[in-house]
Short mmCIF file of C-alpha atoms in Angstrom, two decimals:
data_model
loop_
_atom_site.label_atom_id
_atom_site.label_comp_id
_atom_site.label_asym_id
_atom_site.label_seq_id
_atom_site.Cartn_x
_atom_site.Cartn_y
_atom_site.Cartn_z
CA THR O 12 278.76 6.50 255.45
CA GLU O 13 279.85 6.63 251.82
CA ILE O 14 276.92 7.30 249.53
CA TYR O 15 276.35 6.68 245.81
CA THR O 16 273.43 8.25 243.96
CA LEU O 17 271.21 6.47 241.43
CA SER O 18 269.17 8.42 238.91
CA LEU O 19 265.54 7.52 238.32
CA HIS O 20 264.42 9.36 235.24
CA ASP O 21 261.59 7.61 233.47
CA ALA O 22 259.24 10.33 234.68
CA LEU O 23 259.80 14.01 235.29
CA PRO O 24 261.14 15.49 237.44
CA ILE O 25 264.38 13.57 237.53
CA TYR O 26 265.44 12.64 241.05
CA TRP O 27 268.35 10.90 242.71
CA VAL O 28 268.26 8.02 245.14
CA PRO O 29 271.25 7.84 247.48
CA LEU O 30 272.49 4.32 248.24
CA PRO O 31 275.21 3.16 250.61
CA TRP O 32 278.21 1.92 248.62
CA LYS O 33 277.91 -1.47 250.31
CA ALA O 34 274.54 -1.92 248.52
CA LEU O 35 276.31 -1.90 245.14
CA LYS O 36 278.11 -4.75 243.42
CA TYR O 37 280.56 -4.13 240.58
CA GLU O 38 279.68 -6.17 237.51
CA PRO O 39 282.53 -6.42 234.98
CA ARG O 40 280.19 -7.63 232.17
CA VAL O 41 278.44 -4.25 232.18
CA ALA O 42 281.47 -2.28 233.39
CA GLY O 43 279.35 -0.74 236.12
CA TYR O 44 277.58 -1.26 239.39
CA ILE O 45 274.37 -3.17 239.95
CA VAL O 46 272.00 -3.18 242.87
CA ASP O 47 269.69 -6.04 243.79
CA VAL O 48 266.52 -4.20 244.82
CA ASP O 49 263.06 -3.98 243.34
CA ARG O 50 261.78 -0.80 241.75
CA ALA O 51 259.11 -0.23 244.39
CA LYS O 52 261.74 -0.05 247.14
CA LEU O 53 263.80 2.37 245.03
CA GLU O 54 260.78 4.58 244.44
CA LYS O 55 260.04 4.79 248.20
CA ALA O 56 263.65 5.43 249.19
CA PRO O 57 264.95 8.75 250.50
CA ASN O 58 265.69 10.92 247.47
CA PHE O 59 266.33 14.44 246.24
CA ALA O 60 265.70 16.45 243.08
CA ALA O 61 268.48 16.28 240.51
CA ASN O 62 268.76 20.06 240.53
CA ARG O 63 269.05 20.36 244.30
CA ASP O 64 271.91 18.72 246.21
CA PRO O 65 271.19 17.79 249.81
CA ASP O 66 273.42 18.81 252.67
CA TRP O 67 275.70 15.77 252.74
CA SER O 68 277.13 16.90 256.06
CA ASN O 69 273.66 16.54 257.63
CA ARG O 70 274.01 13.46 259.86
CA VAL O 71 270.22 13.01 260.08
CA PHE O 72 269.92 12.74 256.30
CA ASN O 73 272.77 10.24 256.11
CA ASP O 74 271.32 8.18 258.96
CA GLU O 75 267.92 8.12 257.22
CA ILE O 76 269.57 6.68 254.12
CA GLU O 77 271.48 4.06 256.08
CA GLN O 78 268.42 3.02 258.13
CA TYR O 79 266.23 2.76 255.03
CA TRP O 80 268.60 0.34 253.31
CA TYR O 81 269.87 -1.44 256.45
CA PRO O 82 267.23 -1.15 259.20
CA GLY O 83 268.33 -2.04 262.69
CA VAL O 84 272.04 -1.73 261.93
#
């Protein structure tokens, strides 16, 4: 699974929310990616502190991300 991380930083500490690339849509008008998800779902998503990278080789962590965004797949 290819993962992209989204920063949520309106409150400290800053943390990152990993998203599968397929959850993102490139939007030329903003020259960046957008994601169609409400803030509550983002806030409950698997995440990690900005100053502490997870073990990306950990299959369990990657599966947790995938199942959160695409349950039953």
